[in-house]
Amino acid sequence: MDTVFTYLYQVGFAVSILVLISLGLALIFGMMKVINLAQGEFLMLGAYFCVLTSSMGAPLWIAIPVAGVLVGLFGVVVERTVIQWLYGRVLDTLLATWGVSLLMIGIVTTVAGPQSHSISSSVGRVVVGGFVVPGWSMVIIAGAVLMLLATYLILRFTNLGLIVRGTMQNPQMARALGTNTSMIYMLTFGFGSALTGLGGALLVPLFGASPTMGGLYIGKAFIAVISGGPLPLIGTMSASGLYGSIDGVMSYLFSPVLGEIIVLLVAIVMLRLLPSGITGGMRKGI
Amino acid sequence: MKLTRRQFTKLSGGGLAFASLQGTLTSAGLANEAPIKVANILDQTGGLNIYSLKQMKAVAMAVDEINTAGGLLGRPLELIFYDAQSSNQLYSQYATQALLRDEVHAIHGGVTSSSREVIRPIVQRFGGLYVYNSLYEGGVCDRRHVSTGMVPGQQLDALCPYVINERGGKRGYILAADYNYGHITSRWLQKYIRDLGGEDLAVEFIPLDVSNFSSVLARIQDAKPDVVWSALVGAAHMSFYRQFHSTIGKDEMMIAGTTYSIGREQVELSPEEGEGIILATSFYDSLGTEAADDFVSRFHEYSGETDYIGEYGEGGYRGLMLWAEAVRRAGSPEPDAVIEALGDTSFRGAGGLYTIDGQTNHTTMNIHVAVQNDKQDFEAIQTFDQMDPVDTQLVCNLHENPDDTTQYEVEL
Amino acid sequence: MLWFLFRDFRRPSGERPTVVWWLFVVAVAGVLLVWLPGTLGLAEMLDLSVVFVLALLALSMSFLWGYSGMLSFGQTAYFGLGGYVYAVSAMNLGTTTVPFLLGVLLPMAFALVVGYFIVYGRLSDVYFSVMTLVITLVLNKAVRATSGSQYVVGDVRLGGQNGIPGVPPLQVPWDPATALFIDDVYYLSVILVLVAYVGLRLALASRFGRVLVGVRENEKRLALLGYDPRRYKLGAFVIAGGLAGLSGTMFAVWGNFVAPEMFGLQRAAEVIIWVIVGGKATLIGPIVGVGLIQYLTTWLGTQGVGQVTLVLGIVLIAAVLLFREGLVPTLGTLLLRLTRLRRGDDPNKRDEP
């Protein structure tokens, strides 16, 4: 029984981390077909804002949402200055956001220096399946679930959510019906960035904040989003579920390296079988 | 970079030269002499720059101090700095530039073993001299290469007996970075642990970009060692100490690190995350000796920074000073002459007395075992005087084989 | 007459190269091979050679992207493979002629396999590009994990993160005792780039090349005309793989080391930046792009500026937003407009015969 719990924990933790780093990107990709290669750096920015707010005296449970909001605002700025000129040019947005990521790394390193920063969480330890695990990992898992839930509720049950989904499915029709799609794109990019910033902030107590941390996550986030396909919520859940499970199990059985390599190989097979992603063929759903 | 007493001159080829102020040179009587040139190639930018930034300034400080005191052999010292941006390709280009175009008398620098191994053949090909000021895995046997940093033979000779005998760390679990430093150091650790009657339960190699240690920590808890030996490197691996603190905790298990403090981990982790970690190093800021305090205050004044310097930074200073001493003994800055004079060259620095061992071109030094306290600082436990680079001495003899250029590795 | 040249720079053309073009090539060859070496020192030759070596990599990507319409993020896979194959075989065999050939042929074989997988699998657009990126990342991770002493091929340790130092220089095939020195490597890399440039240009003017451009323009139409577009795409993929492999082999010869960073994300990003800055649908453009970016990074490293990343980021954003087609085509268009204005032509009239 203990072993079952251990595997459940390893998988749950790995899946949650994937959700944190890729949900925001999936939303932006699902809506605007924009692949934001600065995703890792948005995570990094969220982590830094969290450290900053925390160092000014705020407790973690305030610093984290604040970080999310700040990154959301930053995302809006990026969308208005760079992204909005490049809609429809998928590959060009890829490259422009790459430039944004380099810019962000450069600025953060110049302002805050190249060293990393830590915040200790006071959440303590938890015992799962006979092993001690960080209490904060439970917070991460809870955070991922909350993010998914919040996104679902907003998209499914609010007016704004309805308009967003409509624009995602058929932007021309939405425009014909009077929606200001440019505003919707801006809001979506902002919301997706906020989710990403939130994710980055949640990672800090266990992983710290450093200018180059984005590079550690961009590959996984990218692959998860592409594998997930155009529907953001279902796509993220299925892709994160798949890769997180493989990573969690393989890392525990063998080693972290093997876990990552096997995930990449499975991704290749997945893309071969389902070239448009897991939700590529789905018409309905979020 | 905020350096207050320097003037920057751009060489025609584009290198960035640090030269002491004209006033300094004139009052030292050096203003009209032909300079002796030294190159320093490090990573000011890129993923590895956390290691280089202090070392850059320490080397510049040494150059400035020599000039103020009258120069080297009556000539001013000129330092040319190259930022290799953590790219081996640039190390290759800059090392060649330094020797062929800027005509330096010595090259200092290199961070990772791969950058060192890129520089060494170039120095061999063009007949130069290369001083590597970083701790590393040992075993390089090359008369044109001088190592002024700590090697496993010295460090573990001091650290392992303390941890295993005095702290009861008989059962050990080894975590090492997955590249040659980690592999070789872990093999040395296994050897020392077994020789001292302990047990090495397992060795795990962690790639440099892994920061999620949850599976590793589960396996460690399963094995129940007394001590976790860490040869982890880089920013991603720092998360291990954070996650260890949130799971097992140092009340249950000790951590002894071979690379701990090199990346200034104690400053970047929170006090609780770093408290209790055991390390062995050839220098740390609060060592408490007069020489150490003096070096730290001079560095703070020179660089305008007050944060932790550490062994990696001080290594640059000691390397430049040792080379300068060898130049004095040789009476000439030409590489071949200096190489002849390397053996038994010594310099009394911040960590104690440093002496170059002519048989291996490595450095004998004091090793200090310390433990991190609750204020992100270290407390001395023991100092081992004049530890020889025994691991390299076992395999390398430049007197008998002067044309050797191999890097030897330990077999278990 | 020169505006024929500018037109060539600006637009990919399946037309046969003109006499002016040939004169241009000979003139450039003369400058690079005869005049320049007299004024350069060894260190400058070393710096310049790596630009030409990497230009081969840039050419391989722009050939695929600009002319065949396939954006491959992962040409670095063949680059790294070529380098490692050369290193491992040269250090095992002791000679270097066969390893050099292997360094080109094995990546081509790998490209054949990968290309078959991707092209015949009908992967399109973004997903195709992602696949190529994932492949190079897998290779990167796999090679970085080979630090242990058990990872040997023959006598050669793969070395993991640190790579393989001490890769032997290229021996002259008919005189194995002599090895290529820095200036010889310069000549070789210039000649290879010239050959590649001319070769690609002629290939594009051939039937194969024109079908390829047709595939890029409208794949369905070409299929309806009876051509199998997959075969042509695969052919282009293999050629590009060979070029990238050649680049990797030359890189190993140039620097005497190979390392996993050849497969890495950073290098893959650089290739894309070169091509985008220089111009993806021209052959000269990427070469210019490599030169510019390499010069910029090498120069920045000696300025104590400290934030090379920042500058590169700005360059990339500017390149995408301002130079839609890339530097060279935009310059070409500009020059074209200027010459036409000077000749009194109506700037609105198209320049088609």
Tab-separated table of C-alpha atoms in Angstrom, chain B residues 18 22 51 56 87 124 159 173 187 209 240 283 308 338 349 358 377 399 405:
chain	number	residue	atom	x	y	z
B	18	PHE	CA	42.813	46.650	-17.419
B	22	GLN	CA	48.578	56.479	-15.228
B	51	TYR	CA	31.678	31.338	-10.579
B	56	MET	CA	37.870	38.359	-12.493
B	87	SER	CA	31.082	28.924	-24.739
B	124	GLN	CA	50.957	23.608	-25.973
B	159	LEU	CA	37.151	16.035	4.894
B	173	TYR	CA	25.131	8.095	-0.103
B	187	ARG	CA	35.207	7.553	-7.344
B	209	ASP	CA	19.785	20.812	-15.500
B	240	PHE	CA	18.705	19.766	-3.592
B	283	PHE	CA	39.750	29.564	1.802
B	308	TYR	CA	30.972	36.929	0.024
B	338	VAL	CA	58.921	30.715	-15.961
B	349	GLY	CA	48.086	34.275	0.850
B	358	GLY	CA	57.328	20.969	-9.436
B	377	ASP	CA	28.570	31.719	7.661
B	399	HIS	CA	60.544	15.730	-14.044
B	405	THR	CA	50.023	16.159	-21.591
